[in-house]
mmCIF file of C-alpha atoms and ligand atoms in Angstrom:
data_model
loop_
_atom_site.group_PDB
_atom_site.id
_atom_site.type_symbol
_atom_site.label_atom_id
_atom_site.label_comp_id
_atom_site.label_asym_id
_atom_site.label_seq_id
_atom_site.Cartn_x
_atom_site.Cartn_y
_atom_site.Cartn_z
ATOM 1 C CA MET A 1 29.675 -75.035 -85.701
ATOM 2 C CA LYS A 2 32.522 -73.316 -87.449
ATOM 3 C CA GLU A 3 35.577 -75.478 -87.661
ATOM 4 C CA GLU A 4 38.753 -73.667 -86.587
ATOM 5 C CA SER A 5 41.911 -75.062 -88.066
ATOM 6 C CA LYS A 6 44.683 -75.411 -85.512
ATOM 7 C CA THR A 7 47.379 -75.349 -88.116
ATOM 8 C CA ARG A 8 47.275 -73.384 -91.293
ATOM 9 C CA PRO A 9 49.845 -71.596 -93.411
ATOM 10 C CA ALA A 10 51.037 -68.164 -92.368
ATOM 11 C CA LEU A 11 49.339 -65.190 -93.971
ATOM 12 C CA ALA A 12 51.456 -62.958 -96.194
ATOM 13 C CA LYS A 13 53.923 -60.791 -94.272
ATOM 14 C CA LEU A 14 52.587 -57.603 -95.868
ATOM 15 C CA ALA A 15 49.040 -58.409 -94.784
ATOM 16 C CA ARG A 16 50.086 -59.403 -91.270
ATOM 17 C CA GLU A 17 52.068 -56.264 -90.733
ATOM 18 C CA LEU A 18 49.575 -53.774 -92.177
ATOM 19 C CA ALA A 19 48.558 -51.403 -89.363
ATOM 20 C CA PRO A 20 44.882 -50.476 -88.931
ATOM 21 C CA SER A 21 43.933 -46.925 -89.944
ATOM 22 C CA GLY A 22 44.019 -44.451 -87.049
ATOM 23 C CA ILE A 23 40.748 -43.002 -88.320
ATOM 24 C CA ARG A 24 38.701 -46.172 -88.078
ATOM 25 C CA ARG A 25 39.117 -46.625 -84.341
ATOM 26 C CA PHE A 26 37.504 -43.269 -83.600
ATOM 27 C CA PHE A 27 34.643 -43.896 -86.034
ATOM 28 C CA ASP A 28 33.915 -47.211 -84.352
ATOM 29 C CA ILE A 29 33.812 -45.681 -80.865
ATOM 30 C CA ALA A 30 31.744 -42.704 -82.079
ATOM 31 C CA ALA A 31 29.263 -45.014 -83.834
ATOM 32 C CA SER A 32 28.571 -46.817 -80.554
ATOM 33 C CA MET A 33 27.715 -43.555 -78.706
ATOM 34 C CA GLN A 34 24.566 -41.422 -78.610
ATOM 35 C CA ASP A 35 24.390 -37.737 -79.547
ATOM 36 C CA VAL A 36 27.823 -37.571 -81.155
ATOM 37 C CA ILE A 37 28.605 -34.739 -83.556
ATOM 38 C CA SER A 38 31.128 -36.066 -85.982
ATOM 39 C CA LEU A 39 33.745 -33.814 -87.471
ATOM 40 C CA GLY A 40 35.622 -36.997 -88.182
ATOM 41 C CA VAL A 41 34.266 -38.149 -91.489
ATOM 42 C CA GLY A 42 35.996 -37.218 -94.739
ATOM 43 C CA GLU A 43 32.998 -37.278 -97.006
ATOM 44 C CA PRO A 44 30.455 -34.749 -98.242
ATOM 45 C CA ASP A 45 27.247 -34.460 -96.237
ATOM 46 C CA PHE A 46 25.386 -33.645 -99.468
ATOM 47 C CA VAL A 47 23.436 -36.216 -101.440
ATOM 48 C CA THR A 48 24.609 -36.795 -105.019
ATOM 49 C CA PRO A 49 22.854 -34.278 -107.335
ATOM 50 C CA TRP A 50 19.475 -35.557 -108.499
ATOM 51 C CA ALA A 51 20.381 -35.408 -112.203
ATOM 52 C CA VAL A 52 23.152 -37.956 -111.565
ATOM 53 C CA ARG A 53 20.913 -40.271 -109.574
ATOM 54 C CA GLU A 54 18.196 -40.015 -112.235
ATOM 55 C CA ALA A 55 20.611 -40.847 -115.047
ATOM 56 C CA ALA A 56 21.780 -43.928 -113.144
ATOM 57 C CA ILE A 57 18.209 -45.045 -112.410
ATOM 58 C CA TYR A 58 17.272 -44.534 -116.059
ATOM 59 C CA SER A 59 20.218 -46.595 -117.242
ATOM 60 C CA LEU A 60 19.167 -49.421 -114.931
ATOM 61 C CA GLU A 61 15.597 -49.187 -116.200
ATOM 62 C CA ARG A 62 16.904 -49.604 -119.722
ATOM 63 C CA GLY A 63 18.715 -52.737 -118.634
ATOM 64 C CA GLN A 64 22.242 -51.350 -118.962
ATOM 65 C CA THR A 65 23.823 -53.810 -116.604
ATOM 66 C CA THR A 66 26.841 -55.104 -118.515
ATOM 67 C CA TYR A 67 30.621 -54.755 -118.285
ATOM 68 C CA THR A 68 32.069 -51.811 -120.193
ATOM 69 C CA SER A 69 35.388 -51.482 -121.984
ATOM 70 C CA ASN A 70 38.272 -51.995 -119.538
ATOM 71 C CA TYR A 71 39.094 -48.320 -120.010
ATOM 72 C CA GLY A 72 35.525 -47.256 -119.209
ATOM 73 C CA LEU A 73 32.798 -45.854 -121.485
ATOM 74 C CA ILE A 74 34.356 -43.785 -124.269
ATOM 75 C CA GLU A 75 31.660 -41.134 -123.795
ATOM 76 C CA LEU A 76 32.780 -40.654 -120.186
ATOM 77 C CA ARG A 77 36.488 -40.613 -121.107
ATOM 78 C CA LYS A 78 35.816 -37.944 -123.734
ATOM 79 C CA LEU A 79 34.010 -35.798 -121.161
ATOM 80 C CA ILE A 80 36.847 -36.250 -118.629
ATOM 81 C CA SER A 81 39.387 -35.267 -121.274
ATOM 82 C CA GLU A 82 37.363 -32.171 -122.264
ATOM 83 C CA HIS A 83 36.867 -31.221 -118.614
ATOM 84 C CA LEU A 84 40.639 -31.294 -117.933
ATOM 85 C CA GLN A 85 41.371 -29.436 -121.156
ATOM 86 C CA GLU A 86 38.885 -26.701 -120.262
ATOM 87 C CA ARG A 87 39.960 -26.276 -116.655
ATOM 88 C CA TYR A 88 43.725 -26.779 -116.840
ATOM 89 C CA SER A 89 44.652 -26.810 -120.544
ATOM 90 C CA VAL A 90 46.051 -30.330 -120.277
ATOM 91 C CA ASN A 91 45.475 -32.647 -123.178
ATOM 92 C CA TYR A 92 44.834 -36.342 -122.488
ATOM 93 C CA ARG A 93 43.670 -38.534 -125.391
ATOM 94 C CA PRO A 94 40.371 -40.184 -124.363
ATOM 95 C CA GLU A 95 41.256 -43.346 -126.331
ATOM 96 C CA ASP A 96 44.398 -44.388 -124.457
ATOM 97 C CA GLU A 97 45.380 -41.760 -121.891
ATOM 98 C CA VAL A 98 42.284 -41.842 -119.659
ATOM 99 C CA LEU A 99 41.297 -44.867 -117.539
ATOM 100 C CA VAL A 100 38.089 -44.970 -115.483
ATOM 101 C CA THR A 101 38.759 -46.602 -112.097
ATOM 102 C CA VAL A 102 36.941 -47.717 -108.971
ATOM 103 C CA GLY A 103 37.663 -44.478 -107.137
ATOM 104 C CA VAL A 104 40.982 -42.710 -106.732
ATOM 105 C CA SER A 105 41.689 -45.563 -104.310
ATOM 106 C CA GLU A 106 42.037 -48.032 -107.168
ATOM 107 C CA GLY A 107 43.949 -45.497 -109.251
ATOM 108 C CA MET A 108 46.501 -45.053 -106.448
ATOM 109 C CA ASP A 109 46.970 -48.809 -106.097
ATOM 110 C CA LEU A 110 47.408 -49.207 -109.873
ATOM 111 C CA ALA A 111 49.891 -46.337 -109.997
ATOM 112 C CA MET A 112 52.094 -47.882 -107.325
ATOM 113 C CA ARG A 113 51.928 -51.368 -108.771
ATOM 114 C CA THR A 114 52.818 -50.029 -112.198
ATOM 115 C CA ILE A 115 55.893 -48.000 -111.270
ATOM 116 C CA LEU A 116 57.454 -49.791 -108.290
ATOM 117 C CA ASP A 117 59.891 -52.669 -108.101
ATOM 118 C CA PRO A 118 60.674 -54.116 -104.655
ATOM 119 C CA GLY A 119 62.672 -51.640 -102.577
ATOM 120 C CA ASP A 120 61.935 -48.581 -104.734
ATOM 121 C CA GLU A 121 61.303 -45.503 -102.623
ATOM 122 C CA VAL A 122 58.463 -43.001 -102.895
ATOM 123 C CA LEU A 123 58.715 -39.584 -101.246
ATOM 124 C CA VAL A 124 55.508 -38.808 -99.369
ATOM 125 C CA PRO A 125 54.946 -35.385 -97.792
ATOM 126 C CA GLU A 126 53.124 -35.761 -94.470
ATOM 127 C CA PRO A 127 50.651 -35.378 -92.837
ATOM 128 C CA CYS A 128 48.820 -37.102 -95.681
ATOM 129 C CA TYR A 129 45.815 -39.214 -96.571
ATOM 130 C CA VAL A 130 45.916 -42.474 -94.616
ATOM 131 C CA SER A 131 46.100 -44.756 -97.679
ATOM 132 C CA TYR A 132 49.192 -43.277 -99.325
ATOM 133 C CA LYS A 133 51.897 -45.092 -97.400
ATOM 134 C CA PRO A 134 50.070 -48.464 -97.222
ATOM 135 C CA CYS A 135 49.550 -48.326 -101.014
ATOM 136 C CA VAL A 136 53.315 -47.900 -101.504
ATOM 137 C CA THR A 137 54.069 -50.730 -99.076
ATOM 138 C CA LEU A 138 51.539 -53.117 -100.611
ATOM 139 C CA ALA A 139 53.174 -52.595 -104.011
ATOM 140 C CA GLY A 140 56.537 -53.620 -102.551
ATOM 141 C CA GLY A 141 57.900 -50.099 -102.278
ATOM 142 C CA ILE A 142 59.191 -48.086 -99.355
ATOM 143 C CA ALA A 143 57.347 -44.910 -98.397
ATOM 144 C CA VAL A 144 59.719 -42.193 -97.219
ATOM 145 C CA GLY A 145 57.768 -39.647 -95.208
ATOM 146 C CA ILE A 146 58.761 -35.969 -95.123
ATOM 147 C CA ALA A 147 57.182 -33.845 -92.399
ATOM 148 C CA THR A 148 55.566 -30.539 -93.347
ATOM 149 C CA SER A 149 54.470 -27.999 -90.771
ATOM 150 C CA ALA A 150 52.009 -25.206 -90.035
ATOM 151 C CA GLU A 151 54.877 -22.657 -90.229
ATOM 152 C CA ASN A 152 55.175 -23.446 -93.961
ATOM 153 C CA ASP A 153 51.404 -23.766 -94.512
ATOM 154 C CA PHE A 154 51.929 -27.558 -94.727
ATOM 155 C CA CYS A 155 53.472 -27.120 -98.189
ATOM 156 C CA ILE A 156 56.477 -29.062 -99.458
ATOM 157 C CA ASN A 157 59.407 -27.675 -101.426
ATOM 158 C CA ALA A 158 62.050 -29.073 -103.755
ATOM 159 C CA GLN A 159 64.831 -28.712 -101.153
ATOM 160 C CA GLN A 160 62.969 -30.902 -98.656
ATOM 161 C CA LEU A 161 62.384 -33.544 -101.328
ATOM 162 C CA GLU A 162 65.988 -33.429 -102.452
ATOM 163 C CA ALA A 163 67.199 -33.853 -98.873
ATOM 164 C CA ALA A 164 65.077 -36.995 -98.419
ATOM 165 C CA ALA A 165 65.977 -38.557 -101.785
ATOM 166 C CA THR A 166 68.312 -41.519 -102.260
ATOM 167 C CA SER A 167 69.486 -43.489 -105.303
ATOM 168 C CA LYS A 168 66.376 -45.672 -104.798
ATOM 169 C CA THR A 169 63.890 -42.830 -105.077
ATOM 170 C CA LYS A 170 61.488 -43.574 -107.899
ATOM 171 C CA ALA A 171 58.607 -41.149 -107.390
ATOM 172 C CA ILE A 172 57.062 -38.289 -105.466
ATOM 173 C CA LEU A 173 53.489 -38.560 -104.263
ATOM 174 C CA LEU A 174 51.697 -35.221 -104.099
ATOM 175 C CA GLY A 175 48.216 -34.804 -102.641
ATOM 176 C CA PHE A 176 47.073 -31.175 -102.871
ATOM 177 C CA PRO A 177 44.648 -29.727 -101.815
ATOM 178 C CA SER A 178 45.572 -31.861 -98.845
ATOM 179 C CA ASN A 179 43.618 -34.202 -96.650
ATOM 180 C CA PRO A 180 44.103 -33.527 -93.686
ATOM 181 C CA THR A 181 45.714 -30.058 -93.703
ATOM 182 C CA GLY A 182 43.755 -28.249 -96.427
ATOM 183 C CA ALA A 183 47.067 -27.006 -97.854
ATOM 184 C CA THR A 184 47.385 -26.136 -101.527
ATOM 185 C CA MET A 185 50.625 -25.760 -103.435
ATOM 186 C CA PRO A 186 51.787 -22.466 -104.989
ATOM 187 C CA ARG A 187 52.578 -22.843 -108.690
ATOM 188 C CA ALA A 188 56.166 -21.611 -108.248
ATOM 189 C CA ALA A 189 56.918 -24.349 -105.698
ATOM 190 C CA LEU A 190 55.391 -26.975 -107.991
ATOM 191 C CA GLU A 191 57.567 -25.735 -110.852
ATOM 192 C CA GLU A 192 60.682 -26.279 -108.732
ATOM 193 C CA ILE A 193 59.483 -29.754 -107.740
ATOM 194 C CA VAL A 194 58.834 -30.692 -111.365
ATOM 195 C CA LYS A 195 62.321 -29.445 -112.339
ATOM 196 C CA LEU A 196 63.780 -31.667 -109.633
ATOM 197 C CA ALA A 197 61.714 -34.667 -110.776
ATOM 198 C CA VAL A 198 62.970 -34.140 -114.331
ATOM 199 C CA ALA A 199 66.592 -33.749 -113.191
ATOM 200 C CA ARG A 200 66.435 -36.887 -111.042
ATOM 201 C CA ASN A 201 64.175 -38.828 -113.436
ATOM 202 C CA TRP A 202 61.329 -39.498 -110.978
ATOM 203 C CA PHE A 203 57.662 -40.177 -111.563
ATOM 204 C CA ILE A 204 55.137 -37.791 -110.068
ATOM 205 C CA ILE A 205 51.879 -39.177 -108.751
ATOM 206 C CA SER A 206 49.394 -36.425 -108.142
ATOM 207 C CA ASP A 207 46.165 -37.084 -106.263
ATOM 208 C CA GLU A 208 43.949 -34.123 -107.150
ATOM 209 C CA ILE A 209 40.657 -35.438 -105.788
ATOM 210 C CA TYR A 210 40.011 -32.100 -104.030
ATOM 211 C CA ASP A 211 40.861 -29.923 -107.055
ATOM 212 C CA ARG A 212 37.406 -28.335 -107.184
ATOM 213 C CA LEU A 213 37.612 -27.438 -103.502
ATOM 214 C CA SER A 214 40.315 -24.796 -103.864
ATOM 215 C CA TYR A 215 38.715 -21.688 -102.420
ATOM 216 C CA ASP A 216 41.040 -18.757 -102.850
ATOM 217 C CA GLU A 217 42.745 -19.415 -106.157
ATOM 218 C CA LEU A 218 42.438 -21.711 -109.161
ATOM 219 C CA HIS A 219 43.858 -25.160 -108.474
ATOM 220 C CA ASN A 220 47.253 -25.929 -110.011
ATOM 221 C CA CYS A 221 47.016 -29.183 -111.951
ATOM 222 C CA VAL A 222 50.460 -30.795 -111.759
ATOM 223 C CA SER A 223 50.313 -32.157 -115.342
ATOM 224 C CA SER A 224 49.988 -28.573 -116.592
ATOM 225 C CA ILE A 225 53.391 -27.561 -115.168
ATOM 226 C CA PRO A 226 56.013 -27.476 -117.954
ATOM 227 C CA GLY A 227 58.008 -30.720 -117.987
ATOM 228 C CA ALA A 228 55.528 -32.687 -115.849
ATOM 229 C CA PHE A 229 53.213 -34.316 -118.404
ATOM 230 C CA GLY A 230 55.451 -37.179 -119.542
ATOM 231 C CA ARG A 231 56.187 -38.450 -116.008
ATOM 232 C CA THR A 232 52.959 -37.634 -114.154
ATOM 233 C CA ILE A 233 50.153 -39.966 -113.174
ATOM 234 C CA LEU A 234 47.154 -37.756 -112.484
ATOM 235 C CA LEU A 235 44.458 -39.165 -110.194
ATOM 236 C CA ASN A 236 41.024 -37.678 -109.739
ATOM 237 C CA GLY A 237 37.429 -38.748 -109.274
ATOM 238 C CA PHE A 238 33.827 -37.984 -108.504
ATOM 239 C CA SER A 239 33.676 -38.709 -104.751
ATOM 240 C CA LYS A 240 34.248 -35.226 -103.353
ATOM 241 C CA ALA A 241 33.245 -32.582 -105.928
ATOM 242 C CA TYR A 242 30.032 -34.371 -106.922
ATOM 243 C CA ALA A 243 29.262 -35.954 -103.530
ATOM 244 C CA MET A 244 29.550 -39.430 -105.063
ATOM 245 C CA THR A 245 31.646 -41.354 -102.512
ATOM 246 C CA GLY A 246 29.428 -44.448 -102.612
ATOM 247 C CA TRP A 247 29.477 -44.666 -106.402
ATOM 248 C CA ARG A 248 33.167 -45.609 -106.317
ATOM 249 C CA LEU A 249 34.261 -43.799 -109.426
ATOM 250 C CA GLY A 250 37.558 -42.171 -110.297
ATOM 251 C CA TYR A 251 39.979 -41.826 -113.175
ATOM 252 C CA VAL A 252 43.655 -41.920 -114.003
ATOM 253 C CA CYS A 253 45.284 -39.855 -116.728
ATOM 254 C CA ALA A 254 48.809 -40.509 -117.934
ATOM 255 C CA PRO A 255 50.792 -40.784 -121.180
ATOM 256 C CA GLU A 256 49.928 -43.925 -123.112
ATOM 257 C CA ALA A 257 53.200 -45.694 -122.226
ATOM 258 C CA ILE A 258 52.314 -45.461 -118.509
ATOM 259 C CA LEU A 259 48.561 -45.892 -118.823
ATOM 260 C CA THR A 260 48.608 -49.081 -120.937
ATOM 261 C CA PRO A 261 50.284 -51.249 -118.244
ATOM 262 C CA MET A 262 48.017 -49.651 -115.632
ATOM 263 C CA MET A 263 45.010 -50.597 -117.732
ATOM 264 C CA ARG A 264 46.336 -54.154 -118.048
ATOM 265 C CA ILE A 265 46.526 -54.582 -114.261
ATOM 266 C CA HIS A 266 43.068 -53.013 -113.955
ATOM 267 C CA SER A 267 41.693 -55.401 -116.605
ATOM 268 C CA TYR A 268 42.846 -58.443 -114.610
ATOM 269 C CA THR A 269 41.934 -57.198 -111.131
ATOM 270 C CA MET A 270 38.861 -54.983 -111.541
ATOM 271 C CA LEU A 271 37.848 -55.545 -115.155
ATOM 272 C CA CYS A 272 35.990 -52.229 -115.303
ATOM 273 C CA ALA A 273 34.263 -49.663 -113.092
ATOM 274 C CA PRO A 274 30.511 -50.225 -112.539
ATOM 275 C CA ILE A 275 28.471 -49.180 -115.567
ATOM 276 C CA THR A 276 25.710 -47.547 -113.484
ATOM 277 C CA SER A 277 28.258 -45.270 -111.809
ATOM 278 C CA GLN A 278 29.817 -44.433 -115.163
ATOM 279 C CA LYS A 279 26.392 -43.436 -116.520
ATOM 280 C CA GLY A 280 25.900 -41.220 -113.474
ATOM 281 C CA ALA A 281 29.333 -39.644 -113.924
ATOM 282 C CA ILE A 282 28.546 -38.764 -117.549
ATOM 283 C CA GLU A 283 25.570 -36.783 -116.288
ATOM 284 C CA ALA A 284 27.683 -35.200 -113.534
ATOM 285 C CA LEU A 285 30.133 -33.800 -116.064
ATOM 286 C CA ARG A 286 27.385 -32.797 -118.495
ATOM 287 C CA SER A 287 24.956 -30.957 -116.274
ATOM 288 C CA CYS A 288 26.042 -30.569 -112.649
ATOM 289 C CA GLU A 289 28.383 -27.577 -112.625
ATOM 290 C CA ALA A 290 25.800 -25.394 -110.844
ATOM 291 C CA ALA A 291 25.321 -28.037 -108.144
ATOM 292 C CA VAL A 292 29.095 -28.276 -107.676
ATOM 293 C CA GLN A 293 29.374 -24.492 -107.389
ATOM 294 C CA ASP A 294 26.623 -24.475 -104.785
ATOM 295 C CA MET A 295 28.384 -27.110 -102.667
ATOM 296 C CA ILE A 296 31.697 -25.243 -102.962
ATOM 297 C CA ALA A 297 30.006 -22.045 -101.735
ATOM 298 C CA GLN A 298 28.582 -23.884 -98.735
ATOM 299 C CA TYR A 299 31.919 -25.489 -97.837
ATOM 300 C CA ASN A 300 33.563 -22.086 -98.116
ATOM 301 C CA ARG A 301 31.084 -20.544 -95.649
ATOM 302 C CA ARG A 302 31.654 -23.413 -93.211
ATOM 303 C CA ARG A 303 35.421 -23.133 -93.636
ATOM 304 C CA LYS A 304 35.487 -19.517 -92.494
ATOM 305 C CA PHE A 305 33.034 -20.213 -89.690
ATOM 306 C CA ILE A 306 34.916 -23.168 -88.202
ATOM 307 C CA VAL A 307 38.348 -21.527 -88.458
ATOM 308 C CA THR A 308 37.114 -18.368 -86.735
ATOM 309 C CA GLY A 309 35.442 -20.478 -84.047
ATOM 310 C CA LEU A 310 38.493 -22.673 -83.416
ATOM 311 C CA ASN A 311 40.792 -19.665 -83.084
ATOM 312 C CA LYS A 312 38.302 -18.056 -80.673
ATOM 313 C CA ILE A 313 38.377 -21.030 -78.330
ATOM 314 C CA GLY A 314 42.166 -20.974 -78.304
ATOM 315 C CA LEU A 315 42.932 -23.710 -80.842
ATOM 316 C CA THR A 316 45.194 -21.908 -83.301
ATOM 317 C CA CYS A 317 44.115 -22.709 -86.820
ATOM 318 C CA HIS A 318 45.501 -21.502 -90.153
ATOM 319 C CA LEU A 319 42.917 -20.899 -92.869
ATOM 320 C CA PRO A 320 42.928 -24.064 -95.015
ATOM 321 C CA LYS A 321 42.995 -23.126 -98.693
ATOM 322 C CA GLY A 322 41.352 -26.278 -99.998
ATOM 323 C CA ALA A 323 39.525 -29.581 -99.315
ATOM 324 C CA PHE A 324 37.068 -29.609 -96.366
ATOM 325 C CA TYR A 325 39.242 -29.993 -93.282
ATOM 326 C CA ALA A 326 40.478 -27.624 -90.578
ATOM 327 C CA PHE A 327 43.686 -28.731 -88.870
ATOM 328 C CA PRO A 328 44.025 -26.715 -85.664
ATOM 329 C CA SER A 329 46.864 -26.981 -83.180
ATOM 330 C CA ILE A 330 45.962 -28.346 -79.761
ATOM 331 C CA ALA A 331 49.473 -27.701 -78.360
ATOM 332 C CA SER A 332 48.157 -25.046 -75.962
ATOM 333 C CA THR A 333 46.065 -27.646 -74.104
ATOM 334 C CA GLY A 334 49.078 -29.700 -72.992
ATOM 335 C CA LEU A 335 47.377 -32.906 -74.188
ATOM 336 C CA THR A 336 48.629 -35.153 -76.966
ATOM 337 C CA CYS A 337 46.333 -35.164 -79.984
ATOM 338 C CA GLU A 338 45.208 -38.721 -79.158
ATOM 339 C CA GLU A 339 44.336 -37.741 -75.575
ATOM 340 C CA PHE A 340 42.544 -34.641 -76.841
ATOM 341 C CA ALA A 341 40.473 -36.567 -79.392
ATOM 342 C CA GLU A 342 39.613 -39.361 -76.981
ATOM 343 C CA ARG A 343 38.618 -37.087 -74.102
ATOM 344 C CA LEU A 344 36.656 -34.753 -76.382
ATOM 345 C CA LEU A 345 34.717 -37.743 -77.663
ATOM 346 C CA PHE A 346 33.948 -39.220 -74.243
ATOM 347 C CA GLU A 347 33.385 -35.946 -72.366
ATOM 348 C CA GLU A 348 31.662 -33.783 -74.995
ATOM 349 C CA HIS A 349 30.576 -36.244 -77.687
ATOM 350 C CA VAL A 350 32.447 -34.566 -80.523
ATOM 351 C CA ALA A 351 34.452 -36.799 -82.862
ATOM 352 C CA VAL A 352 37.624 -35.442 -84.457
ATOM 353 C CA VAL A 353 40.680 -37.313 -85.730
ATOM 354 C CA PRO A 354 44.093 -37.037 -84.032
ATOM 355 C CA GLY A 355 46.696 -35.555 -86.382
ATOM 356 C CA THR A 356 49.100 -38.452 -85.885
ATOM 357 C CA ALA A 357 46.693 -40.685 -87.852
ATOM 358 C CA PHE A 358 48.048 -38.837 -90.897
ATOM 359 C CA GLY A 359 51.742 -39.226 -90.140
ATOM 360 C CA MET A 360 54.620 -36.948 -89.231
ATOM 361 C CA GLY A 361 53.845 -33.282 -88.685
ATOM 362 C CA GLY A 362 50.394 -34.211 -87.385
ATOM 363 C CA GLU A 363 51.468 -34.274 -83.728
ATOM 364 C CA ASN A 364 49.723 -31.488 -81.784
ATOM 365 C CA HIS A 365 46.940 -31.221 -84.354
ATOM 366 C CA ILE A 366 43.455 -32.595 -84.851
ATOM 367 C CA ARG A 367 41.531 -32.897 -88.108
ATOM 368 C CA CYS A 368 38.039 -31.393 -88.060
ATOM 369 C CA SER A 369 35.992 -32.043 -91.170
ATOM 370 C CA TYR A 370 33.588 -29.236 -92.063
ATOM 371 C CA ALA A 371 31.663 -31.394 -94.496
ATOM 372 C CA THR A 372 28.736 -31.091 -92.114
ATOM 373 C CA SER A 373 26.002 -28.504 -91.527
ATOM 374 C CA LEU A 374 26.726 -25.068 -90.035
ATOM 375 C CA GLU A 375 24.339 -25.892 -87.166
ATOM 376 C CA LYS A 376 26.300 -28.985 -86.266
ATOM 377 C CA ILE A 377 29.615 -27.152 -86.572
ATOM 378 C CA GLU A 378 28.269 -24.451 -84.231
ATOM 379 C CA THR A 379 27.185 -26.995 -81.618
ATOM 380 C CA ALA A 380 30.509 -28.832 -81.935
ATOM 381 C CA LEU A 381 32.392 -25.576 -81.392
ATOM 382 C CA THR A 382 30.359 -24.799 -78.271
ATOM 383 C CA ARG A 383 31.166 -28.232 -76.868
ATOM 384 C CA MET A 384 34.845 -27.934 -77.808
ATOM 385 C CA GLY A 385 35.033 -24.480 -76.210
ATOM 386 C CA ARG A 386 33.601 -25.909 -72.988
ATOM 387 C CA PHE A 387 36.119 -28.748 -73.098
ATOM 388 C CA VAL A 388 39.129 -26.473 -73.665
ATOM 389 C CA GLU A 389 37.922 -24.118 -70.937
ATOM 390 C CA ARG A 390 37.683 -27.006 -68.483
ATOM 391 C CA LEU A 391 41.175 -28.138 -69.390
ATOM 392 C CA SER A 392 42.705 -24.752 -68.742
ATOM 393 C CA GLY A 393 40.620 -24.291 -65.621
ATOM 394 C CA LYS A 394 39.809 -20.764 -66.775
ATOM 395 C CA SER A 395 36.896 -19.192 -68.536
ATOM 396 C CA LEU A 396 37.533 -17.738 -71.971
ATOM 397 C CA VAL A 397 36.814 -14.264 -70.570
ATOM 398 C CA GLU A 398 39.583 -14.712 -68.027
ATOM 399 C CA GLN A 399 41.949 -16.002 -70.713
ATOM 400 C CA SER A 400 41.439 -12.974 -72.878
ATOM 401 C CA ARG A 401 42.243 -10.584 -70.010
HETATM 402 C C1 PLP B 1 43.187 -37.394 -100.545
HETATM 403 C C2 PLP B 1 42.258 -38.518 -100.856
HETATM 404 N N1 PLP B 1 42.541 -39.320 -101.893
HETATM 405 C C3 PLP B 1 41.731 -40.355 -102.203
HETATM 406 C C4 PLP B 1 40.591 -40.622 -101.464
HETATM 407 C C5 PLP B 1 39.735 -41.795 -101.865
HETATM 408 O O1 PLP B 1 38.970 -41.421 -102.950
HETATM 409 P P1 PLP B 1 37.929 -42.372 -103.681
HETATM 410 O O2 PLP B 1 36.626 -42.261 -102.980
HETATM 411 O O3 PLP B 1 37.843 -41.778 -105.080
HETATM 412 O O4 PLP B 1 38.490 -43.732 -103.688
HETATM 413 C C6 PLP B 1 40.261 -39.803 -100.385
HETATM 414 C C7 PLP B 1 39.079 -40.090 -99.556
HETATM 415 O O5 PLP B 1 38.889 -39.580 -98.482
HETATM 416 C C8 PLP B 1 41.111 -38.714 -100.074
HETATM 417 O O6 PLP B 1 40.850 -37.887 -99.054
#
């Protein structure tokens, strides 16, 4: 028998008050149902490329099961540094400006803990990835949300940031290409934002985990914008581009003066990222570009297919420029996004995520992940079309008359 203590000390206020993620609830319901097509999950449906898996297996066979340097294997850091230099012409020293982390998730936590004192504010454009605001809060900071909208392609500009700033603003958190909107940022707008950050002496934290999934133009790496390097913490990782979510591997790049205290926190809390995953990541950077290109091409095909389909059934959807999410409006149905997602799940067995799970600006939207096969997307669209038709009480043919 478990013994339940009647009296015990209170848990920490931050832990008590932390709200559950709006995504989880839908996953839990969907997991308990039969025949559900999930457009809810934010992870690749591909298996990690074989070369990566083989390299990891081989390293285990050779008994490579130890800790690594706190920073991560130098071979991996050199490859990360070369990769960023080649793609974006940014120059991070592998010795002390690159830190291998347990996913971007750890990198985000380290970034916040390194720059924030209690009460410092971080500007967070929304809708955004569900962890951003909790990470700020858990580090003692205050997340100040700024709503973006479909009218502006879910981009943010310097004027909006300036309007939300106070004397306590310490940093801006950018996450482009965006989860959940698929928005990417034009270089000119980023240049204005960097100028503002320099003028107001703010840090910039840039989560670029979807950088490789930028379909129409080359991704703009924030550190490459003139003036940004010295105040930017760049976060990236292997989860999305290389289909390596379960390997839990990411990296942080920043000038030495910022990275050293981050590494110190990492050394006391995580020690290092798993060696097997680091060995796999070395292989990913060495030999998997063709596999990455192939996955990008498949996501791109699905992107066009789902957006066309959603617009056809009356759910207005802008073409997302990056990541693997469509973010259609459900305003025409008269339902809230929570009602829409819940009824769609129960009535048609399709799981999507209500836009409000991602903060302000998400009202009237749902997030549909297209990191799933074209066949499944097609079936989901048929079911969603039937659902929307039932709601309006009209057939699509009638609507188009
Ligand atoms: C925008 C964004 N950042 C970070 C993460 C977490 O990344 P990781 O698996 O590297 O911890 C996700 C995962 O969905 C994400 O969408």
